Amino acid sequence: MTASKSIFILLGSNMNNPKLQLKKARKLIVKHLSKIICTSSIYKTAPWGKDDQPAFYNQVLKLRSGRPAVTVLKIIKEIEQVMGRVFYEQWGPRIIDIDILSYGQEVVRSKPLTIPHAQISNRLFTLIPLQEVSPRWRHPVSGKSIAYLVRECKDQLSVIKEK
């Protein structure tokens, strides 16, 4: 194991009672990966990339782990599979989607894994809950603050905090 690092993970669901799916994913993450240090609110968000589907519910989690990033990826892919995730189409409906947004200050560019997430700067549904959890977060490659990324993001799709 390497030194423990902060990991930010995005959960998303728009099928089969999405809020319940987020709750199930959080429980499985605690069981198989790490204690959750902090969670954002749940946000109801317009679908990104394919708009003829129900709204998504998204949430960012902050974890700490000493496991290598590729091991964290393997575990979250297993959690998606256990929860019934089926890959129908890119950006299509899903019971659960779990993405690693960042892993400490690491930069990974490999076939199975890109950290920080390649689309992090282009998606408000990711940036807004990430800013809630970590208002001082900086992009590990560009060095830009989360506040700057939110302000400059071209994505205009709705991101509404659930009550």
PDB file of C-alpha atoms in Angstrom:
ATOM      1  CA  MET A   1       0.000   0.000   0.000  1.00  0.00           C
ATOM      2  CA  THR A   2       1.079   3.532  -0.723  1.00  0.00           C
ATOM      3  CA  ALA A   3       0.533   6.532   1.531  1.00  0.00           C
ATOM      4  CA  SER A   4      -3.111   7.361   2.095  1.00  0.00           C
ATOM      5  CA  LYS A   5      -4.494   9.894  -0.389  1.00  0.00           C
ATOM      6  CA  SER A   6      -7.707  11.861  -0.769  1.00  0.00           C
ATOM      7  CA  ILE A   7      -9.915  10.394  -3.466  1.00  0.00           C
ATOM      8  CA  PHE A   8     -12.925  12.151  -4.954  1.00  0.00           C
ATOM      9  CA  ILE A   9     -15.550   9.910  -6.514  1.00  0.00           C
ATOM     10  CA  LEU A  10     -18.700  10.863  -8.432  1.00  0.00           C
ATOM     11  CA  LEU A  11     -21.825   8.733  -8.138  1.00  0.00           C
ATOM     12  CA  GLY A  12     -24.639   9.000 -10.671  1.00  0.00           C
ATOM     13  CA  SER A  13     -27.917   7.201 -11.314  1.00  0.00           C
ATOM     14  CA  ASN A  14     -31.113   7.758 -13.261  1.00  0.00           C
ATOM     15  CA  MET A  15     -32.802   4.335 -13.031  1.00  0.00           C
ATOM     16  CA  ASN A  16     -34.695   2.261 -10.455  1.00  0.00           C
ATOM     17  CA  ASN A  17     -35.083   4.877  -7.697  1.00  0.00           C
ATOM     18  CA  PRO A  18     -31.803   6.768  -8.242  1.00  0.00           C
ATOM     19  CA  LYS A  19     -31.489   8.100  -4.688  1.00  0.00           C
ATOM     20  CA  LEU A  20     -31.740   4.550  -3.365  1.00  0.00           C
ATOM     21  CA  GLN A  21     -29.061   3.451  -5.846  1.00  0.00           C
ATOM     22  CA  LEU A  22     -26.719   6.182  -4.564  1.00  0.00           C
ATOM     23  CA  LYS A  23     -27.325   4.978  -1.008  1.00  0.00           C
ATOM     24  CA  LYS A  24     -26.566   1.365  -2.001  1.00  0.00           C
ATOM     25  CA  ALA A  25     -23.375   2.473  -3.760  1.00  0.00           C
ATOM     26  CA  ARG A  26     -22.219   4.396  -0.669  1.00  0.00           C
ATOM     27  CA  LYS A  27     -22.760   1.308   1.516  1.00  0.00           C
ATOM     28  CA  LEU A  28     -20.804  -0.901  -0.883  1.00  0.00           C
ATOM     29  CA  ILE A  29     -17.971   1.639  -1.093  1.00  0.00           C
ATOM     30  CA  VAL A  30     -17.689   1.655   2.705  1.00  0.00           C
ATOM     31  CA  LYS A  31     -17.783  -2.152   2.795  1.00  0.00           C
ATOM     32  CA  HIS A  32     -15.259  -2.807   0.005  1.00  0.00           C
ATOM     33  CA  LEU A  33     -13.128   0.299  -0.408  1.00  0.00           C
ATOM     34  CA  SER A  34     -12.980   2.931   2.316  1.00  0.00           C
ATOM     35  CA  LYS A  35     -14.792   4.902   4.944  1.00  0.00           C
ATOM     36  CA  ILE A  36     -16.435   7.988   3.425  1.00  0.00           C
ATOM     37  CA  ILE A  37     -14.972  11.174   4.901  1.00  0.00           C
ATOM     38  CA  CYS A  38     -17.434  13.600   3.361  1.00  0.00           C
ATOM     39  CA  THR A  39     -20.391  13.609   0.947  1.00  0.00           C
ATOM     40  CA  SER A  40     -21.864  16.396  -1.110  1.00  0.00           C
ATOM     41  CA  SER A  41     -25.564  16.990  -1.267  1.00  0.00           C
ATOM     42  CA  ILE A  42     -27.424  15.022  -3.894  1.00  0.00           C
ATOM     43  CA  TYR A  43     -27.990  17.028  -7.063  1.00  0.00           C
ATOM     44  CA  LYS A  44     -30.684  16.434  -9.660  1.00  0.00           C
ATOM     45  CA  THR A  45     -29.037  17.091 -12.984  1.00  0.00           C
ATOM     46  CA  ALA A  46     -30.039  17.233 -16.611  1.00  0.00           C
ATOM     47  CA  PRO A  47     -28.598  14.326 -18.606  1.00  0.00           C
ATOM     48  CA  TRP A  48     -25.286  15.157 -20.267  1.00  0.00           C
ATOM     49  CA  GLY A  49     -24.479  13.976 -23.777  1.00  0.00           C
ATOM     50  CA  LYS A  50     -27.849  12.292 -24.414  1.00  0.00           C
ATOM     51  CA  ASP A  51     -30.928  14.246 -23.378  1.00  0.00           C
ATOM     52  CA  ASP A  52     -33.767  11.771 -24.155  1.00  0.00           C
ATOM     53  CA  GLN A  53     -33.643  10.099 -20.749  1.00  0.00           C
ATOM     54  CA  PRO A  54     -34.613  10.839 -17.136  1.00  0.00           C
ATOM     55  CA  ALA A  55     -32.662  13.317 -15.036  1.00  0.00           C
ATOM     56  CA  PHE A  56     -29.674  12.015 -13.111  1.00  0.00           C
ATOM     57  CA  TYR A  57     -28.982  12.211  -9.418  1.00  0.00           C
ATOM     58  CA  ASN A  58     -25.320  12.860  -8.658  1.00  0.00           C
ATOM     59  CA  GLN A  59     -23.192  13.047  -5.538  1.00  0.00           C
ATOM     60  CA  VAL A  60     -19.467  13.465  -4.847  1.00  0.00           C
ATOM     61  CA  LEU A  61     -17.755  11.472  -2.102  1.00  0.00           C
ATOM     62  CA  LYS A  62     -14.416  12.123  -0.465  1.00  0.00           C
ATOM     63  CA  LEU A  63     -12.501   9.032   0.656  1.00  0.00           C
ATOM     64  CA  ARG A  64      -8.978   8.249   1.795  1.00  0.00           C
ATOM     65  CA  SER A  65      -7.108   5.157   0.726  1.00  0.00           C
ATOM     66  CA  GLY A  66      -3.600   3.856   0.355  1.00  0.00           C
ATOM     67  CA  ARG A  67      -4.612   1.449  -2.394  1.00  0.00           C
ATOM     68  CA  PRO A  68      -3.201   2.132  -5.848  1.00  0.00           C
ATOM     69  CA  ALA A  69      -5.572   4.033  -8.162  1.00  0.00           C
ATOM     70  CA  VAL A  70      -5.924   1.060 -10.514  1.00  0.00           C
ATOM     71  CA  THR A  71      -7.058  -1.092  -7.557  1.00  0.00           C
ATOM     72  CA  VAL A  72      -9.635   1.549  -6.589  1.00  0.00           C
ATOM     73  CA  LEU A  73     -10.897   1.455 -10.198  1.00  0.00           C
ATOM     74  CA  LYS A  74     -11.185  -2.340 -10.086  1.00  0.00           C
ATOM     75  CA  ILE A  75     -13.192  -2.196  -6.851  1.00  0.00           C
ATOM     76  CA  ILE A  76     -15.623   0.471  -8.113  1.00  0.00           C
ATOM     77  CA  LYS A  77     -16.166  -1.446 -11.372  1.00  0.00           C
ATOM     78  CA  GLU A  78     -16.977  -4.547  -9.288  1.00  0.00           C
ATOM     79  CA  ILE A  79     -19.444  -2.489  -7.229  1.00  0.00           C
ATOM     80  CA  GLU A  80     -21.117  -1.262 -10.445  1.00  0.00           C
ATOM     81  CA  GLN A  81     -21.397  -4.851 -11.645  1.00  0.00           C
ATOM     82  CA  VAL A  82     -22.835  -6.100  -8.331  1.00  0.00           C
ATOM     83  CA  MET A  83     -25.423  -3.304  -8.504  1.00  0.00           C
ATOM     84  CA  GLY A  84     -26.503  -4.402 -11.976  1.00  0.00           C
ATOM     85  CA  ARG A  85     -24.781  -1.832 -14.170  1.00  0.00           C
ATOM     86  CA  VAL A  86     -25.144  -2.744 -17.825  1.00  0.00           C
ATOM     87  CA  PHE A  87     -23.426  -0.745 -20.555  1.00  0.00           C
ATOM     88  CA  TYR A  88     -26.159  -0.040 -23.103  1.00  0.00           C
ATOM     89  CA  GLU A  89     -24.778   3.051 -24.779  1.00  0.00           C
ATOM     90  CA  GLN A  90     -22.398   5.904 -24.095  1.00  0.00           C
ATOM     91  CA  TRP A  91     -24.014   8.551 -21.840  1.00  0.00           C
ATOM     92  CA  GLY A  92     -27.216   6.478 -21.698  1.00  0.00           C
ATOM     93  CA  PRO A  93     -29.376   5.611 -18.691  1.00  0.00           C
ATOM     94  CA  ARG A  94     -27.746   3.672 -15.903  1.00  0.00           C
ATOM     95  CA  ILE A  95     -28.554   2.179 -12.544  1.00  0.00           C
ATOM     96  CA  ILE A  96     -25.194   3.389 -11.213  1.00  0.00           C
ATOM     97  CA  ASP A  97     -22.114   5.121 -12.510  1.00  0.00           C
ATOM     98  CA  ILE A  98     -19.059   5.520 -10.298  1.00  0.00           C
ATOM     99  CA  ASP A  99     -16.169   7.637 -11.547  1.00  0.00           C
ATOM    100  CA  ILE A 100     -12.849   8.513  -9.950  1.00  0.00           C
ATOM    101  CA  LEU A 101     -12.526  12.279 -10.295  1.00  0.00           C
ATOM    102  CA  SER A 102      -9.127  12.667  -8.677  1.00  0.00           C
ATOM    103  CA  TYR A 103      -6.686  10.666  -6.601  1.00  0.00           C
ATOM    104  CA  GLY A 104      -4.517  12.954  -4.515  1.00  0.00           C
ATOM    105  CA  GLN A 105      -2.356  14.923  -6.927  1.00  0.00           C
ATOM    106  CA  GLU A 106      -1.707  11.888  -9.106  1.00  0.00           C
ATOM    107  CA  VAL A 107      -1.940  12.097 -12.870  1.00  0.00           C
ATOM    108  CA  VAL A 108      -2.659   8.778 -14.598  1.00  0.00           C
ATOM    109  CA  ARG A 109      -3.028   8.325 -18.343  1.00  0.00           C
ATOM    110  CA  SER A 110      -3.476   4.648 -19.132  1.00  0.00           C
ATOM    111  CA  LYS A 111      -5.849   2.449 -21.101  1.00  0.00           C
ATOM    112  CA  PRO A 112      -8.187   1.643 -18.218  1.00  0.00           C
ATOM    113  CA  LEU A 113      -7.784   4.831 -16.202  1.00  0.00           C
ATOM    114  CA  THR A 114      -7.476   8.581 -16.638  1.00  0.00           C
ATOM    115  CA  ILE A 115      -6.958  10.683 -13.499  1.00  0.00           C
ATOM    116  CA  PRO A 116      -8.003  13.382 -13.075  1.00  0.00           C
ATOM    117  CA  HIS A 117     -11.187  12.443 -14.932  1.00  0.00           C
ATOM    118  CA  ALA A 118     -10.869  13.651 -18.528  1.00  0.00           C
ATOM    119  CA  GLN A 119     -14.224  15.505 -18.506  1.00  0.00           C
ATOM    120  CA  ILE A 120     -14.088  16.987 -15.011  1.00  0.00           C
ATOM    121  CA  SER A 121     -13.705  20.586 -16.242  1.00  0.00           C
ATOM    122  CA  ASN A 122     -16.568  20.293 -18.742  1.00  0.00           C
ATOM    123  CA  ARG A 123     -19.402  19.110 -16.506  1.00  0.00           C
ATOM    124  CA  LEU A 124     -21.215  21.239 -13.959  1.00  0.00           C
ATOM    125  CA  PHE A 125     -22.861  18.139 -12.473  1.00  0.00           C
ATOM    126  CA  THR A 126     -19.362  17.136 -11.394  1.00  0.00           C
ATOM    127  CA  LEU A 127     -17.874  20.517 -10.528  1.00  0.00           C
ATOM    128  CA  ILE A 128     -20.699  21.835  -8.328  1.00  0.00           C
ATOM    129  CA  PRO A 129     -20.824  18.889  -5.879  1.00  0.00           C
ATOM    130  CA  LEU A 130     -17.016  18.671  -5.915  1.00  0.00           C
ATOM    131  CA  GLN A 131     -16.841  22.342  -4.948  1.00  0.00           C
ATOM    132  CA  GLU A 132     -19.286  21.696  -2.098  1.00  0.00           C
ATOM    133  CA  VAL A 133     -17.085  18.897  -0.703  1.00  0.00           C
ATOM    134  CA  SER A 134     -13.725  20.540  -1.381  1.00  0.00           C
ATOM    135  CA  PRO A 135     -13.910  24.308  -2.006  1.00  0.00           C
ATOM    136  CA  ARG A 136     -10.098  24.558  -2.132  1.00  0.00           C
ATOM    137  CA  TRP A 137      -9.606  21.698  -4.606  1.00  0.00           C
ATOM    138  CA  ARG A 138      -7.274  22.412  -7.529  1.00  0.00           C
ATOM    139  CA  HIS A 139      -7.055  20.511 -10.798  1.00  0.00           C
ATOM    140  CA  PRO A 140      -3.875  18.401 -10.556  1.00  0.00           C
ATOM    141  CA  VAL A 141      -2.847  19.154 -14.163  1.00  0.00           C
ATOM    142  CA  SER A 142      -3.974  22.733 -14.845  1.00  0.00           C
ATOM    143  CA  GLY A 143      -3.638  23.964 -11.253  1.00  0.00           C
ATOM    144  CA  LYS A 144      -6.925  25.858 -11.688  1.00  0.00           C
ATOM    145  CA  SER A 145      -9.130  26.256  -8.621  1.00  0.00           C
ATOM    146  CA  ILE A 146     -12.530  24.619  -8.432  1.00  0.00           C
ATOM    147  CA  ALA A 147     -14.123  28.095  -8.224  1.00  0.00           C
ATOM    148  CA  TYR A 148     -12.420  29.085 -11.494  1.00  0.00           C
ATOM    149  CA  LEU A 149     -13.471  25.829 -13.199  1.00  0.00           C
ATOM    150  CA  VAL A 150     -17.116  26.316 -12.151  1.00  0.00           C
ATOM    151  CA  ARG A 151     -17.117  29.926 -13.308  1.00  0.00           C
ATOM    152  CA  GLU A 152     -15.510  29.115 -16.685  1.00  0.00           C
ATOM    153  CA  CYS A 153     -17.425  25.889 -17.432  1.00  0.00           C
ATOM    154  CA  LYS A 154     -19.332  26.055 -20.735  1.00  0.00           C
ATOM    155  CA  ASP A 155     -21.897  23.456 -19.572  1.00  0.00           C
ATOM    156  CA  GLN A 156     -25.247  25.184 -18.979  1.00  0.00           C
ATOM    157  CA  LEU A 157     -27.319  22.102 -18.039  1.00  0.00           C
ATOM    158  CA  SER A 158     -29.321  22.325 -14.815  1.00  0.00           C
ATOM    159  CA  VAL A 159     -27.769  21.165 -11.541  1.00  0.00           C
ATOM    160  CA  ILE A 160     -30.263  21.493  -8.669  1.00  0.00           C
ATOM    161  CA  LYS A 161     -29.495  20.632  -5.051  1.00  0.00           C
ATOM    162  CA  GLU A 162     -32.072  18.219  -3.629  1.00  0.00           C
ATOM    163  CA  LYS A 163     -33.764  19.101  -0.359  1.00  0.00           C
TER     164      LYS A 163
END
